[in-house]
Amino acid sequence: MRFSIDDLAAATGTTVRTVRFYAAEGLLPPPDREGRVAWYDARHRVRLDLIHRLQDHGYTLVAIRRVLEAIPADASPDEFAIRGSLLTPWAPLTQVDELIGRDGQPLTAEQVAFLEDVGIVRRLPDGRHQSTPSQLALAQDLLEIPVPLAVLRDAAAVVTRHTEALAADLTEVFRAGIWQPMRNGELPVDPALLPEMVNRLRAVAVQGLVVAFEHAADRVIGK
């Protein structure tokens, strides 16, 4: 299917000006031309859909460019959908005008700095913060624990170090066991179903991590 630039903008919920901007930035491949008429196709639509999805989750244009540069030029729409599912953060980000505790009072500068240091919130250029509902709830729980923030910071560093290693290992299992065999035609998985599979695996991974930690903590404490 081919689109004029107006049709492409309408189909992706954007504007002609934005389409031209992305093209000028190298985020879209050049259109096919017939005389003075430029034609766009599914390649452009799936790229625009992925750009919008990543922007909605806080990706900058620099980060989006890196994502798109890693995708083969002949990638199918299914592959774009899969990559979008993999790259989309697990929870939607929310902008927060003011960080407050469970008592309704604003957090102190020290508390806010702690939440920024451990990655629960991220400060935006305009001074507001960005986080997720689950992380904000975690922040309130943490700040109610009567222990020094330095102890919580050390604990957060331990969790981050081990969970990043765990995420890397699980990603490699997915890449070697599902992603690569599917791309090679060795695994009979419908690519259209893979985004839903990814979302279900995410939920199972979280539940499995909680159960595994409970067992590990019981063993360590028992010793």
Backbone as a ProteinNet text record, in pm:
[ID]
protein_1_A
[PRIMARY]
MRFSIDDLAAATGTTVRTVRFYAAEGLLPPPDREGRVAWYDARHRVRLDLIHRLQDHGYTLVAIRRVLEAIPADASPDEFAIRGSLLTPWAPLTQVDELIGRDGQPLTAEQVAFLEDVGIVRRLPDGRHQSTPSQLALAQDLLEIPVPLAVLRDAAAVVTRHTEALAADLTEVFRAGIWQPMRNGELPVDPALLPEMVNRLRAVAVQGLVVAFEHAADRVIGK
[TERTIARY]
84.6	0	87.6	50.6	127.6	47.3	121	58.6	120.5	37.5	91.7	137	209.9	255.9	137.4	30.3	-89	-156.7	-167.1	-230.7	-148.3	-15.3	71.2	57.1	54.1	37.2	-94.8	-201.6	-333.2	-337.6	-274.8	-278.4	-201.8	-101.9	-18	-46.1	-149.7	-187.2	-85.4	-20	79.7	51.1	148.7	130.5	230.5	200.1	292	425.2	419.2	541.8	628.7	564.9	640.7	703.4	628.6	683	807.6	798.9	913.6	1031.2	1001.4	1107.8	1180.5	1104.7	1167.2	1250.2	1199	1274.6	1404.6	1398.7	1518.8	1619.6	1569.6	1657.5	1713	1671.7	1720.6	1649.5	1535.6	1462	1371.1	1347	1266	1347	1331.3	1400.2	1338.7	1412.2	1355.9	1233.8	1134.6	1017.9	1052.2	967.3	979.1	917.5	977.7	929	887.3	775.8	729.9	712	813.1	812.2	825	729.1	732.1	651.2	595.3	511.4	594.1	587.5	657.7	558.7	596	510.3	577.7	498.2	543.8	471.5	528.8	469.2	474.1	456.4	451.1	579.3	693.3	820.6	814.4	757.9	750	646.1	535	430.5	477.2	540.4	581.6	691	775.3	878.1	815	717	649.4	576.3	509.8	440.2	538.7	656.8	756.1	812.6	837.9	887.6	790.2	661.6	561.7	553.9	561.1	552.3	669.8	787.9	905.3	901.3	855.4	843.5	746.8	636.7	538.5	597	704.7	766.8	898.6	918.5	1031.2	1159.3	1160	1281.3	1308.5	1434.6	1474.4	1496	1507.5	1532.7	1666.4	1765.4	1895.6	1880.8	1805.6	1784.6	1702.9	1602.5	1520.7	1605.6	1695.1	1782.6	1868.4	1920.2	2000.7	1917.9	1791.9	1703.8	1681.7	1647.8	1616.7	1739.5	1855.8	1977.6	2010.6	1961.7	1990.1	1893.7	1789.1	1689.7	1726.4	1732.7	1766.5	1671	1723.2	1642	1525.2	1541.7	1436.5	1350.5	1354.3	1276.3	1127.3	1054.7	911.4	833.5	706	622.7	614.5	611.9	608.6	731.9	847.3	970.1	967.4	912.6	899.5	807.6	699.2	606.8	675.8	755.8	827	927.4	1004.8	1104.3	1036.9	922	849.7	807.4	762	722.6	841.5	957	1075.2	1129.6	1120.4	1183.3	1093	963.7	871.7	890.5	909.6	923.4	804.6	829.4	728.4	609.4	628.9	519.4	522.6	405	402.8	458.6	533.3	590.2	486.6	491.5	399.6	479.5	439.3	504.2	441.2	525.7	480.6	520.1	419.9	448.1	516.4	475.1	532.3	536.6	650	664.6	618.4	521.2	466.8	470	471.2	468.6	325.9	313.2	179.9	98.3	166.6	95.8	50.2	79.7	37.4	133.3	244.4	342	450.1	501.9	609.3	732.1	802.5	924.9	1035.3	1127.2	1241.4	1338.3	1428.9	1529.9	1615.4	1644.1	1725.2	1651	1522	1442.5	1432.1	1411.1	1402.1	1533.7	1646	1777.6	1800.1	1753	1765.5	1687.6	1563.9	1481.5	1542.6	1605.6	1674.6	1797	1871.8	1994.7	1965.7	1857	1827.8	1742.9	1709.3	1639.8	1489.2	1431.6	1286.1	1216.2	1276.6	1223.7	1336.7	1298.3	1396	1356.6	1453	1423.8	1422.4	1319.2	1306.4	1369.9	1401.7	1465.3	1383.4	1250	1166.9	1150.4	1222.2	1218	1117.3	1023	930.3	1001	927.5	986.1	901.7	963.9	900.4	920.4	813.5	822.9	705.1	679.6	563.2	481.3	352.6	270.3	326.3	376.7	429.3	556.4	639.5	762.1	732.1	631.1	593.3	538.7	462.8	413.3	529.8	628.2	747.4	821.7	830.3	899.9	835.5	703.2	635.1	659.3	660.7	687.3	829.8	925.9	1065.5	1086.9	1028.1	1053.2	984.8	892.8	828.7	907.2	1009.2	1089	1184.7	1186.4	1269.5	1416.9	1480	1623.2	1686.9	1818.4	1884.4	1875.7	1866.7	1860.9	1986.8	2098.7	2223.6	2211.2	2140.2	2120	2031.3	1925.8	1837.6	1911.3	2000	2077.5	2169.8	2234.2	2321.1	2240	2121.4	2036	1991.5	1958.2	1916.1	2028.8	2152.5	2266.8	2283.8	2262.7	2272.5	2164.2	2041.7	1930.5	1956.9	2002.4	2028.2	2136.2	2243.8	2354.1	2309.4	2235.1	2196.4	2082.4	1989.2	1878.3	1923	2020.6	2072.2	2141	2216	2279.1	2172.9	2068.7	1960.5	1889	1860.7	1793.1	1877.9	2009.2	2098.3	2097.6	2101.6	2102.3	1970	1857	1727.7	1708.1	1758.9	1750.9	1828.7	1943.3	2023.6	1952.6	1884.7	1806.4	1697	1628.7	1523.5	1582.7	1694.9	1756.2	1798.4	1866.4	1919.2	1810.2	1709.8	1610.3	1487.3	1455.1	1332.5	1359.3	1422	1438.1	1517.3	1637.2	1721.9	1665.4	1620.7	1560.5	1437.3	1358.5	1241.3	1283.7	1382.8	1429	1491.6	1550	1612.1	1511.4	1385.7	1285	1292.4	1366.2	1382.2	1277.6	1206.4	1107.5	971.3	871.8	741	656.6	699.1	625.1	570.5	442	381.7	435.8	508.4	564.6	460.2	337.7	232.6	195.9	222.7	189.8	303.1	420.3	536.2	525	469.1	454.5	374.9	263.8	185	264.8	345	429.3	528.6	586.6	682.6	616.3	497.5	427.7	396.3	358.4	328.4	455.8	566	692.5	739.1	713.9	751	681.4	550.7	474.8	524	549	596.9	735.5	821.1	955.8	949.8	861	847.6	799.9	697.1	645.6	752	823.9	929.3	1040.3	1074.2	1179.1	1139.3	1014.9	967.2	974.4	925	925.9	1068.9	1156.6	1295.5	1364.8	1335.9	1398.9	1348.3	1219.3	1166	1237.7	1254.5	1322.5	1469.3	1534.2	1675.7	1693.5	1605.6	1615.6	1594.5	1498.7	1473.9	1597	1660.5	1779.8	1894.2	1916.1	2029.6	2004.5	1884.1	1854	1862	1816.9	1823.2	1965.1	2060.3	2200.1	2256
-119.6	0	123.8	222.5	344.5	461.2	557.1	673.4	800.1	900.8	1034.8	1082.9	1191.3	1238.6	1278.7	1331.1	1367.4	1242.9	1138.4	1014.4	947.6	951.2	890.6	962.9	1094.8	1172	1139.7	1130.8	1100.4	959.3	862.5	722.9	701.9	785.5	768.5	873.2	954	1051.5	1160.5	1203.3	1308.3	1416.2	1501	1608.8	1594.3	1655.8	1654.8	1717.3	1823.4	1890.7	1796.1	1716.1	1622.1	1512.2	1461.7	1359.3	1413.5	1535.4	1595.2	1616.6	1652	1670.9	1539.9	1431.4	1301.9	1257.7	1284.5	1248.7	1327.2	1456.7	1539.8	1495.1	1439.6	1391.9	1252.6	1191.5	1059.2	945.8	974.6	870.6	791.4	843.4	774.6	759.9	648.2	633.3	727.1	761.9	848.9	783.7	862.1	805	770	688.8	662.3	781	817.3	934.1	897.8	955.4	948	1091.7	1141.5	1282.5	1367.7	1453.9	1542.2	1485.7	1366.4	1306.6	1208.4	1222.9	1132.2	1032.1	904	797.9	728.2	704.9	635.7	501.6	409.3	276.1	223.4	91.5	30.8	52.1	61.1	85	213.8	316.6	446.3	445.1	377.3	374.9	304.2	186.7	114.1	190.2	260.7	341.7	457	522.8	632	580.3	467.1	409.6	380	324.6	294.3	422.4	523.1	651.3	708.7	709.8	765.4	683.5	552.6	466.4	492.4	506.1	530.7	670.3	768.2	903.5	907.2	834.5	831.8	774.7	697.1	636.6	703	826.6	905.9	897.1	828.4	821	955.6	999.1	1118.4	1084.9	1186.4	1160.9	1090.5	1124.2	1057.1	908.5	874.3	733.5	663.7	731.9	672.6	645.9	737.1	716.4	591.2	570.4	451.1	324.8	328.8	212.9	183.2	284.4	264.2	221.6	272	233.4	86.3	28.1	-113.1	-207.4	-153.6	-237.1	-247.1	-367.2	-382.6	-305.1	-255.2	-175.4	-255.8	-388.8	-472.6	-539.6	-488.4	-548	-541.2	-646.7	-654.1	-575.7	-542.4	-477.8	-559.3	-693.8	-777.8	-755.1	-742.2	-721.9	-587.5	-485.4	-356.5	-368.6	-443.3	-462	-533.5	-634.4	-709.7	-620.1	-545.1	-456.9	-350.2	-301.5	-204.6	-261.1	-386.5	-451.7	-469.9	-506.2	-528.9	-399.5	-291.2	-166.4	-79.6	-100.9	-19.1	-47.7	55.9	32.9	-42.9	-112.5	-201.3	-124.7	-1	76.3	217.5	278.6	413.7	516	612	718	826.9	885.2	990.9	1112	1229.6	1351.6	1394.3	1431.5	1466.1	1610.5	1692.9	1833.8	1850.9	1769.9	1781	1643.3	1609.3	1481.9	1498.4	1415.6	1425.5	1289.3	1289	1165.9	1117.3	1004.8	949.4	1038.4	1123.9	1216.3	1342.6	1349.6	1465.4	1582.2	1566.9	1674.9	1660.9	1773.2	1765.9	1695.8	1619.7	1554.3	1656.3	1624.3	1713.5	1702.1	1800	1797.7	1672.1	1627.5	1507.4	1383.7	1376.6	1262.3	1258.6	1374.9	1381.3	1339.5	1387.3	1350.8	1200.4	1139.4	994.5	922.2	963.6	898.8	914.6	1028.7	1048.6	957.9	947.6	866.8	719.5	667.4	524.8	497.6	601.9	582.9	567.3	595.5	583.5	698.2	816.2	930.4	990.7	1060	1127.4	1273.6	1362.8	1505.4	1549.8	1624.5	1678.4	1817.1	1865.3	1998.1	2110.7	2096.2	2203.8	2195.6	2101	2090.7	1989.9	1948.1	1842.8	1707.8	1604.4	1471.2	1374.8	1264.2	1160.8	1027	948.8	819	735	623.8	540.5	528.1	497	482.9	381	267.4	166.3	214.1	289	340.1	448	530	632.4	568.5	460	388.3	327.9	273.5	219.2	328.4	447.2	558.6	590.6	596.1	626.3	517.5	391.4	281.3	291.8	317.1	324.9	436.4	552.4	667.8	656.4	559.1	537.2	439.8	373.1	278.8	358.7	335.3	415.7	372.9	380.9	353.3	467.5	491.2	600.7	582.1	693.1	686.7	624.1	636.6	576.9	424.7	365.7	220.4	181.8	257.7	229.9	247.2	345.8	367.5	248.7	196.7	79.2	-42.6	-59.5	-172.4	-160.4	-38.9	-17.2	-49.4	-16.6	-46	-196.7	-272.6	-419	-473.6	-425.7	-472.7	-439.8	-317.6	-276.3	-362.3	-385.5	-463.3	-603.5	-669.4	-807.4	-816.9	-723.9	-732.4	-695.7	-607.4	-577.8	-700.7	-772.3	-895.7	-999.5	-1008.6	-1102.9	-1068.2	-938.7	-896.1	-927.3	-906.3	-936	-1085.2	-1168.6	-1313.7	-1361.5	-1309.8	-1351.6	-1302.6	-1183.8	-1132.6	-1221	-1269.3	-1357.5	-1490.1	-1541.5	-1664.2	-1643.8	-1529.7	-1499.3	-1485.2	-1415.9	-1394.2	-1526.2	-1610.4	-1735	-1840.3	-1842.3	-1948.7	-1918.3	-1787.8	-1751.7	-1656.3	-1544.4	-1440.1	-1487.6	-1539.4	-1579.6	-1699.9	-1806.2	-1918.7	-1878	-1783.7	-1738.8	-1667	-1581.8	-1508.1	-1601.5	-1710.4	-1807	-1907.5	-1898.2	-1992.6	-2127.9	-2138.8	-2266.3	-2288.1	-2182.5	-2193.4	-2151.8	-2243.3	-2214	-2122.7	-1998	-1900	-1793.9	-1764.6	-1660.2	-1525.6	-1452.2	-1324.2	-1228.1	-1236.4	-1146.3	-1171.8	-1294	-1327.6	-1297.4	-1266	-1249.1	-1129.3	-1014.3	-904.5	-945	-1019.4	-1064.9	-1163.9	-1250.3	-1343.3	-1268.4	-1161.9	-1082.1	-1022.7	-966.7	-906.1	-1010.1	-1130.6	-1236	-1283.8	-1292.5	-1331.7	-1229.3	-1102.7	-998.6	-1021.6	-1045.4	-1066.5	-1190	-1297.3	-1420.8	-1399.9	-1323	-1298	-1225.9	-1127.6	-1054.9	-1148.1	-1228	-1320.8	-1423.7	-1473.2	-1570.7	-1512	-1385.4	-1319.9	-1307.3	-1271.6	-1258.6	-1392.8	-1498.5	-1631.2	-1678.7	-1660.5	-1704.4	-1629.8	-1499	-1422.2	-1468.2	-1497.5	-1545.9	-1673.9	-1768.4	-1893.2	-1868.4	-1782.2	-1755.2	-1685.8	-1590.9	-1521.9	-1617.4	-1709.1	-1807	-1894.3	-1936.4	-2021.2	-1946.2	-1823	-1745.4	-1714.8	-1670.8	-1639.2	-1764.3	-1877.8	-2003.6	-2043.7	-2010.3	-2042.4	-1955.2
0	0	0	-80	-87.2	-27.9	27.7	88.9	31.2	12.3	-5.8	131.4	137.9	268.7	355.8	294.3	372.4	428.5	344.4	390.8	500.1	485.5	586.1	719.4	715.1	838.1	905.3	825.7	882.3	940.1	871.5	915.9	1045.2	1072.2	1191.4	1298.8	1279.1	1380.4	1401.2	1294.5	1306.7	1203.2	1176.7	1080.4	967.3	854.9	740.5	780.8	858.5	902.9	984.8	1071.5	1153.8	1068.7	971	881.6	811.6	762.3	693.8	788.5	913	1011.3	1037.3	1057.8	1082.3	962	841.9	721.9	715.7	748.4	746.3	851.4	962.1	1068.9	1041	930.1	895	965.4	1028.3	1099.8	1006.2	887.8	787.8	659.5	589.4	461	357.6	251.8	149.2	84	45	-23.5	-168	-228.4	-372	-446.2	-558	-630.6	-772.2	-810.6	-948	-995.7	-1064.2	-1100.2	-975.4	-951.1	-833.6	-717.4	-737.2	-632.4	-549.8	-416.7	-325.2	-268.7	-272.1	-221.7	-102.8	1	120.9	128.8	207.3	215.6	358.6	372	505.2	583.8	514.9	585.4	665.7	603.7	670.2	782	757.1	859.3	986.3	973.3	1093.6	1167.5	1092.6	1159.5	1236.4	1175.2	1245.4	1369.1	1356.5	1472.1	1585.2	1551.3	1653.7	1714.8	1632.6	1684.1	1786.1	1752.2	1843.9	1972.3	1959.4	2077.7	2171.6	2115.5	2198.2	2259.2	2183.5	2238.1	2355.4	2343	2451.8	2579.9	2567.5	2685.9	2722.1	2674.1	2721.9	2642.7	2529	2447.8	2381.5	2381.1	2308.6	2161.8	2077.2	1935.3	1914.8	1997.6	1987.3	2016	2120.8	2154.9	2046.9	1992.6	1886.9	1763.3	1731.5	1615	1633.6	1753.8	1780.3	1762.8	1808.5	1792.8	1644.6	1567.8	1426.9	1347	1383.3	1312.2	1331.9	1441.4	1469.8	1399.3	1336.9	1269.6	1121.8	1066.5	924.4	834.7	722.6	631.3	575.5	562.7	505.2	612.5	735.3	843.6	811.1	848	821.6	927.9	900.6	1003.3	1131.8	1119.3	1239.8	1325.5	1260	1337.3	1408.6	1344.1	1412	1533.3	1519.6	1631.9	1747	1713.2	1816.3	1887.9	1810	1871	1955.8	1909.6	1989.9	2123.8	2124.3	2249.3	2342.2	2285	2366.4	2424.7	2348.3	2389.3	2475.4	2467.2	2546	2694.8	2776.8	2920.5	2978.2	3088.5	3146.5	3202.3	3242.1	3299.6	3240.3	3216.6	3158.9	3256.3	3202.3	3284.7	3308.8	3428.2	3466.5	3511	3465.9	3511.9	3643.1	3738.2	3872.6	3901.6	3933	3962.4	4097.8	4195.8	4330.5	4394	4453.6	4522.3	4665.9	4705.4	4840.1	4907	5037.7	5115.1	5134.9	5203.4	5226.7	5319.1	5396	5484.6	5412.4	5282.1	5204.4	5208.2	5281.2	5291.3	5184	5132.5	5032.6	5089.9	5005.8	5050	5068	5156.9	5178.6	5061	5051.8	4945.5	4955.9	5078.9	5098.9	5048.9	5077.1	5031.9	4879.3	4819	4673	4609.4	4667.5	4615.3	4624.7	4733.6	4748.4	4638.6	4614.7	4512.8	4373.7	4349.1	4221.2	4212.1	4321.6	4320.9	4292.8	4348.7	4332.1	4208.1	4132.9	4006	4014.5	4129.9	4142.7	4070.9	4073.5	3998.8	3916.9	3812	3727	3714.1	3737.8	3728.8	3582.9	3546	3411.7	3405.3	3285.3	3273.7	3334.6	3337.5	3392.2	3543.7	3607.7	3752.9	3804.9	3720.6	3761.9	3757.2	3797.4	3799.1	3715.7	3682.3	3602.7	3672.3	3679.7	3744.6	3696.1	3763.5	3733.9	3862	3849.4	3970.2	4069.1	4018.2	4109.5	4178.2	4106.7	4168	4271.3	4243.5	4341.3	4468.1	4452.8	4571.2	4648.8	4576.1	4641.6	4716.3	4656.8	4721.8	4856.6	4859.5	4984.9	5089.2	5046.5	5140.4	5195	5107.4	5150.7	5252.7	5223.3	5308.9	5444.3	5458.9	5588.4	5675.9	5617.7	5696.3	5785.3	5915.6	6006.7	6007.1	5890.5	5881.7	5803.6	5820.7	5749.2	5597.5	5527.2	5381.4	5323.6	5392.7	5343.7	5336.6	5432.8	5432.3	5314.2	5292.4	5178.5	5045.7	5040.5	4918	4890.2	4996.2	4979.5	4935.5	4993.5	4956.1	4810.6	4768.8	4630.2	4533.7	4571.5	4485.5	4467.1	4574.8	4565.9	4472.6	4490.1	4405.9	4259.9	4233.3	4094.6	4030.9	4105.7	4049.7	4010.4	4096.1	4068.8	3967.7	3970.5	3875.7	3734	3720.4	3586.8	3527.6	3610.9	3563.2	3527.8	3608.6	3581.6	3451.4	3431.4	3309.1	3186.5	3196.6	3084.3	3052.2	3154.2	3133	3071.9	3123.1	3070.6	2926.9	2896.8	2760.4	2664.7	2708.5	2623.9	2602.3	2705.8	2690.1	2585.1	2591.6	2494.4	2354.2	2342.7	2211.3	2148.6	2227.7	2174.1	2153.6	2241.3	2235.8	2153.6	2134.6	2063.1	1946.8	1976.3	1874.1	1752.8	1777.3	1664.9	1590.2	1660.3	1586.6	1506.3	1558.8	1484.9	1356.9	1366.1	1248.8	1145.9	1193	1101.1	1045.7	1088.6	1042.5	1110	1221.3	1290.1	1398.7	1436.3	1542.7	1487.7	1492.2	1433.6	1522.9	1534.2	1613.4	1518.4	1529.3	1448.3	1496.4	1412.5	1456.8	1510.5	1458	1503.5	1650	1698.7	1837.3	1934	1880.8	1967.2	2062.3	2019.8	2117.3	2240.3	2219.9	2334	2418.5	2352.3	2425.7	2514	2458.5	2535.1	2658.9	2641.6	2755.3	2863.3	2822.3	2920.1	2988.8	2912.6	2973.1	3076.2	3048.7	3145.1	3278.3	3273.8	3397.2	3471.4	3397.1	3459.7	3519.9	3452.8	3504.3	3638.3	3650.6	3777.3	3887.8	3858.6	3959	3997.9	3897.1	3925.7	4008.6	3983.3	4060.8	4207.7	4231.5	4370	4441.7	4377.3	4439.5	4463.7	4364.1	4378.8	4492	4503.7	4611.2	4748.1	4756.2	4883.7	4927.2	4833.7	4866.6	4904	4826.7	4853.5	4989.4	5020.7	5148.7	5265.4	5251.2	5358.3	5379.5	5267.7	5281	5347.8	5305.7	5360.8	5509.1	5541.5	5681.6	5766.5	5711.4	5787.6	5821.9	5736.1	5764.9	5877.5
[MASK]
+++++++++++++++++++++++++++++++++++++++++++++++++++++++++++++++++++++++++++++++++++++++++++++++++++++++++++++++++++++++++++++++++++++++++++++++++++++++++++++++++++++++++++++++++++++++++++++++++++++++++++++++++++++++++++++++

